[in-house]
mmCIF file of C-alpha atoms in Angstrom:
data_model
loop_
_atom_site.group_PDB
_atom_site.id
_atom_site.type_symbol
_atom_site.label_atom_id
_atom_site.label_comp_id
_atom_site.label_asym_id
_atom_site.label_seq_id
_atom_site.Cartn_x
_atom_site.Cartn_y
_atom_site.Cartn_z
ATOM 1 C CA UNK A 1 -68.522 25.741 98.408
ATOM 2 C CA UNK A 2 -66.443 24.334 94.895
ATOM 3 C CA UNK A 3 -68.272 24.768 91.978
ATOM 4 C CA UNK A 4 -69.589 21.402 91.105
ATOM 5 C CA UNK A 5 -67.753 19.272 88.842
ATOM 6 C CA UNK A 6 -68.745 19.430 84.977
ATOM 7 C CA UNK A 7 -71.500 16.972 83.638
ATOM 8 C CA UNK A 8 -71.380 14.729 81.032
ATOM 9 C CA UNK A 9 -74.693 15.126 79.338
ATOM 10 C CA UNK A 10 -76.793 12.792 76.987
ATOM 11 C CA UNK A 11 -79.622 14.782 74.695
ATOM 12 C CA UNK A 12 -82.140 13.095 72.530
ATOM 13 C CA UNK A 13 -85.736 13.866 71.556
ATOM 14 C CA UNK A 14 -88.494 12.845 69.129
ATOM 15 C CA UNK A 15 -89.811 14.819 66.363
ATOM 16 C CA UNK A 16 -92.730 16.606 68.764
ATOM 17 C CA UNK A 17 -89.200 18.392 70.819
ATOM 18 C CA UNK A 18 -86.837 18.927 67.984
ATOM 19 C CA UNK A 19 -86.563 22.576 68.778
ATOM 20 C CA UNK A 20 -86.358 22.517 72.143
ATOM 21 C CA UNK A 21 -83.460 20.141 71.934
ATOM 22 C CA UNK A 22 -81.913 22.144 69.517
ATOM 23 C CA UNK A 23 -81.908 25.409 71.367
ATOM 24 C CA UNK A 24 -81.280 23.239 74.861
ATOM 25 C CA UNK A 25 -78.224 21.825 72.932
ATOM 26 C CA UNK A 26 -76.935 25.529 71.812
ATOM 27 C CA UNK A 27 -77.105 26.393 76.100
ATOM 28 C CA UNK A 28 -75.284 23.099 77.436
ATOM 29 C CA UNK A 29 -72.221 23.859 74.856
ATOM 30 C CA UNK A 30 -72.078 27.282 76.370
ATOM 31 C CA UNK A 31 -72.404 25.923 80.325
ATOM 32 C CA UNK A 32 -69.658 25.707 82.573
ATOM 33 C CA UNK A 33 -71.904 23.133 84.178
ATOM 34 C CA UNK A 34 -71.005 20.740 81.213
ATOM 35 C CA UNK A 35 -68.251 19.134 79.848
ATOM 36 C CA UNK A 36 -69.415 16.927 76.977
ATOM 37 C CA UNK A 37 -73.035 17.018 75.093
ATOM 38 C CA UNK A 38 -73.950 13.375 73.839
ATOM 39 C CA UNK A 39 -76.375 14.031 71.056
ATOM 40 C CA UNK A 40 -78.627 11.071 70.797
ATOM 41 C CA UNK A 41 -81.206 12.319 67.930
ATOM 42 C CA UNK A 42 -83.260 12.307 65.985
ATOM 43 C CA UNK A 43 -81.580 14.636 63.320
ATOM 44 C CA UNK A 44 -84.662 16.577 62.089
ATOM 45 C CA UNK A 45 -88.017 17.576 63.335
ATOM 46 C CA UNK A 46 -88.994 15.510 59.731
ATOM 47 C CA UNK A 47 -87.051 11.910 61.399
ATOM 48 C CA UNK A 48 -90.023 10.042 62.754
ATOM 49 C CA UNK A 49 -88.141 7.791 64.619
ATOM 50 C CA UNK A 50 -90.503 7.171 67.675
ATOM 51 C CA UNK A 51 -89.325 8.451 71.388
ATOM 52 C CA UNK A 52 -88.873 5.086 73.138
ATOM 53 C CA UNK A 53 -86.100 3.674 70.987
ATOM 54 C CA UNK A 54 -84.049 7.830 71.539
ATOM 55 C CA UNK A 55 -85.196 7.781 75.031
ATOM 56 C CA UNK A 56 -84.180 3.741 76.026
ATOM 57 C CA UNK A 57 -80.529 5.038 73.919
ATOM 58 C CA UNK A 58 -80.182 8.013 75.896
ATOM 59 C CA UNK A 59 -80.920 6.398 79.087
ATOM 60 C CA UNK A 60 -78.466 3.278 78.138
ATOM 61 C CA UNK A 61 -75.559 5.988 78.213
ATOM 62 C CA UNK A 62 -75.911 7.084 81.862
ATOM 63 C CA UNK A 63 -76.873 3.495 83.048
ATOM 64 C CA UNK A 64 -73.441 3.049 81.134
ATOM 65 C CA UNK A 65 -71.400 5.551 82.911
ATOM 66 C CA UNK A 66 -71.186 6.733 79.656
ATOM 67 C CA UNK A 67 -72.886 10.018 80.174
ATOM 68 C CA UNK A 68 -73.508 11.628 83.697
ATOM 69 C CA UNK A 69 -77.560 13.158 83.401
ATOM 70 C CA UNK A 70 -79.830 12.889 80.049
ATOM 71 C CA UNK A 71 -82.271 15.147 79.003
ATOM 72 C CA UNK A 72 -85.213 13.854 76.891
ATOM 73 C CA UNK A 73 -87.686 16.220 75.104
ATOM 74 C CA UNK A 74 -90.756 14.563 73.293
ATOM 75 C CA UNK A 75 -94.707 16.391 73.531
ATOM 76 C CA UNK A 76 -95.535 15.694 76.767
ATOM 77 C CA UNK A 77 -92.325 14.643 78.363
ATOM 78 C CA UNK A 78 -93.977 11.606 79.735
ATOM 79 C CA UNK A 79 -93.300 8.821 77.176
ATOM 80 C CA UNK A 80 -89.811 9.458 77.327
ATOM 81 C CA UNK A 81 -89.950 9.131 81.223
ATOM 82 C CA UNK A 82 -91.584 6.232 80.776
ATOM 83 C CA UNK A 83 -89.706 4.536 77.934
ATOM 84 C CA UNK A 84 -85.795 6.022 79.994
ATOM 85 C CA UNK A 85 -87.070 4.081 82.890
ATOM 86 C CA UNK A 86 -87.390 0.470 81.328
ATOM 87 C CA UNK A 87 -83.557 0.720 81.340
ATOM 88 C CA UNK A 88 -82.393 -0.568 84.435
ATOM 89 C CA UNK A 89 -81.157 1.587 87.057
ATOM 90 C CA UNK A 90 -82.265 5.127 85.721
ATOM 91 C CA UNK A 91 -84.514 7.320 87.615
ATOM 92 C CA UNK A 92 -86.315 9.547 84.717
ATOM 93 C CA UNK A 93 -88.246 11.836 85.448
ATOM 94 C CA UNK A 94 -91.002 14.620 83.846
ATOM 95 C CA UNK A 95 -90.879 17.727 85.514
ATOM 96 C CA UNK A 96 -91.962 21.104 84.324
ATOM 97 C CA UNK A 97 -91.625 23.347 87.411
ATOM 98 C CA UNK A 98 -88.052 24.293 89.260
ATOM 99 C CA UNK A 99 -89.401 22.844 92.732
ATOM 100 C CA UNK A 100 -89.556 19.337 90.747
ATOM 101 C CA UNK A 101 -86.766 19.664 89.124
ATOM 102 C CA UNK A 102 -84.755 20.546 92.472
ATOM 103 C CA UNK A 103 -86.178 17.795 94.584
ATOM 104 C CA UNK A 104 -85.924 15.185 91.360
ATOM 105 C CA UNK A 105 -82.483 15.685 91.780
ATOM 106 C CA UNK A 106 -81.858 15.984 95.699
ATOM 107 C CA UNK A 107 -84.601 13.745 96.878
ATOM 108 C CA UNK A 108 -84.840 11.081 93.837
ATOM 109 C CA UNK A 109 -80.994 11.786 92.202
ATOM 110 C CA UNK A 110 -83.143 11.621 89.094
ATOM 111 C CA UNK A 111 -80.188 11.222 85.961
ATOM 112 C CA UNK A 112 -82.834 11.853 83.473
ATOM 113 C CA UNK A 113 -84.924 15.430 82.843
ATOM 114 C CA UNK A 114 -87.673 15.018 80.555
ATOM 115 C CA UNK A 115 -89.953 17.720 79.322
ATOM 116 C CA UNK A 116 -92.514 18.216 76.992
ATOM 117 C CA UNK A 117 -92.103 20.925 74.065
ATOM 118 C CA UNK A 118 -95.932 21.133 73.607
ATOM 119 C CA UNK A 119 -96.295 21.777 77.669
ATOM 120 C CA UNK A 120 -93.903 24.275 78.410
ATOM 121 C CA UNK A 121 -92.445 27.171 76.559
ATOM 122 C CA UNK A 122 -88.924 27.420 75.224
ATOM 123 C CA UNK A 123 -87.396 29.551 78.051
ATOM 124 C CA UNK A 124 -88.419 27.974 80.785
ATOM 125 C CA UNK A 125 -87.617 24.574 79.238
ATOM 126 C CA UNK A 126 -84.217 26.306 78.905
ATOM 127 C CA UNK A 127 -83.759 27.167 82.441
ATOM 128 C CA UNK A 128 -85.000 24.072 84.005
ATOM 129 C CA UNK A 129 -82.042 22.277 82.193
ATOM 130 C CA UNK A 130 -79.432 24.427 83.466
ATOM 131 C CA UNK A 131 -81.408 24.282 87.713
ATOM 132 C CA UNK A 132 -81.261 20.685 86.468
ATOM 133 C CA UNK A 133 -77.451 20.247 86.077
ATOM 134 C CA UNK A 134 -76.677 22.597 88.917
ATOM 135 C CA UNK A 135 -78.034 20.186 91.699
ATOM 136 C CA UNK A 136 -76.150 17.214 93.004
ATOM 137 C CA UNK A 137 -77.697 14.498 94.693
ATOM 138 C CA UNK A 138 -76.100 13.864 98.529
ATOM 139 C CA UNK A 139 -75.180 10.975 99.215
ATOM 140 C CA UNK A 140 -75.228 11.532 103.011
ATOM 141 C CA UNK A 141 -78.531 12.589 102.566
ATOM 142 C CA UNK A 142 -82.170 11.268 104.584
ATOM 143 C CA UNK A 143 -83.086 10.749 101.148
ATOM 144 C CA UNK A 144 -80.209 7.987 99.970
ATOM 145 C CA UNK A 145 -82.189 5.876 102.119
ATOM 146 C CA UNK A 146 -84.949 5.878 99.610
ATOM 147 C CA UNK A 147 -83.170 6.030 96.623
ATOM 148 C CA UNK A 148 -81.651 2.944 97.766
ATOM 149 C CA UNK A 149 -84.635 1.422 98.756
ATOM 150 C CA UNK A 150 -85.801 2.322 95.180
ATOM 151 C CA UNK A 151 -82.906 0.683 93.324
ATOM 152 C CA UNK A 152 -83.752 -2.524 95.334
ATOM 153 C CA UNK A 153 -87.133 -3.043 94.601
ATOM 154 C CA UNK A 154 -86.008 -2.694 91.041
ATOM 155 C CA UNK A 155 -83.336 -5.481 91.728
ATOM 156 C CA UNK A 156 -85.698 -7.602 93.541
ATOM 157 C CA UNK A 157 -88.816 -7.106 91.017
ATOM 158 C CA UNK A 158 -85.555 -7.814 88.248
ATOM 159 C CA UNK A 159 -84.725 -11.183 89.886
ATOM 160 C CA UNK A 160 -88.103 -12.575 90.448
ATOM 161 C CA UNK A 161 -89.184 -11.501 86.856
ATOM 162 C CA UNK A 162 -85.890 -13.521 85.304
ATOM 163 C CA UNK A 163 -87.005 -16.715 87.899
ATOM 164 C CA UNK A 164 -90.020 -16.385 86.698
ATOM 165 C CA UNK A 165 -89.724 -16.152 82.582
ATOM 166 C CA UNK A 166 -91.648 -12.982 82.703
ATOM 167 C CA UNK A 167 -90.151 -10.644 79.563
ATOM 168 C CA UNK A 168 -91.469 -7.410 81.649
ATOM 169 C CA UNK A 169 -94.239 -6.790 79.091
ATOM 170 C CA UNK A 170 -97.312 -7.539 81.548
ATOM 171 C CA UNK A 171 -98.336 -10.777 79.358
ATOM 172 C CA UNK A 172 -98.407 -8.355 76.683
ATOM 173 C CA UNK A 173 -95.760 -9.167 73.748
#
């Protein structure tokens, strides 16, 4: 089997995962596993510039083709999943195990990792990025199927939003 080709990788946080990006950042430089390392921000753990606007950036890269896979670091990990997945056509994910982090990528071909820095500790944050860029998703796969069925209920939900005038924001502007 070829050693899989290198990954273009986006990297942004909010203040809460500063260090976790930071040292995260340090291990993708040194990977064999990556070619390029996109960093998105913020700058300092004392830039309050609030997750969704890094995350929706990041995830605006891969949806791009700009960036293969994004990794997203905020408290929790689960506003930036939620915030990366507004952009259409990314898969984000939170996963803090290597069992979700395998099948994120080989049942779901998640392109986004997010974790939480106030979750999980520093080395295993560490390693799940690198089991994260060592999977590829397989496009012959049982499970293309159902990431295809995924992308088109997004399409679908897209279209009748736009017929409809809805902004996406649940009445809520």
């Amino acid at each position: 089997m070829s050693e899989p080709k290198p990954l273009r990788v986006a990297i942004g946080c909010d203040d809460a995962g500063y260090s976790y990006k930071s040292a995260i950042i340090k291990d993708l430089k040194e990977s064999a596993l990556v070619s390029d390392v996109m960093d998105i921000g913020v700058a300092s753990n004392s830039d309050k510039t609030a997750y969704p606007h890094i995350a929706v950036d990041t995830a605006q890269l891969v949806a791009s083709g700009k960036a293969d896979r994004a990794i997203l670091i905020c408290g929790t990990g689960l506003g930036v999943a939620i915030s990366a997945n507004k952009v259409p056509g990314i898969r984000a994910v939170t996963a803090h195990d290597s069992f979700s982090v395998e099948r994120a990528v080989l049942s779901n071909d998640a392109q986004v990792l997010c974790m939480g820095e106030r979750v999980i500790g520093i080395e295993l944050a560490r390693r799940l990025a690198k089991e994260y860029l060592g999977y590829r998703f397989d496009e012959g796969s049982a499970s293309k199927k159902k990431v295809d069925a995924i992308m088109e209920h997004e399409r679908t939900l897209a279209s009748k939003a736009n017929e409809n005038g809805e902004n996406g924001t649940n009445g809520k502007a």
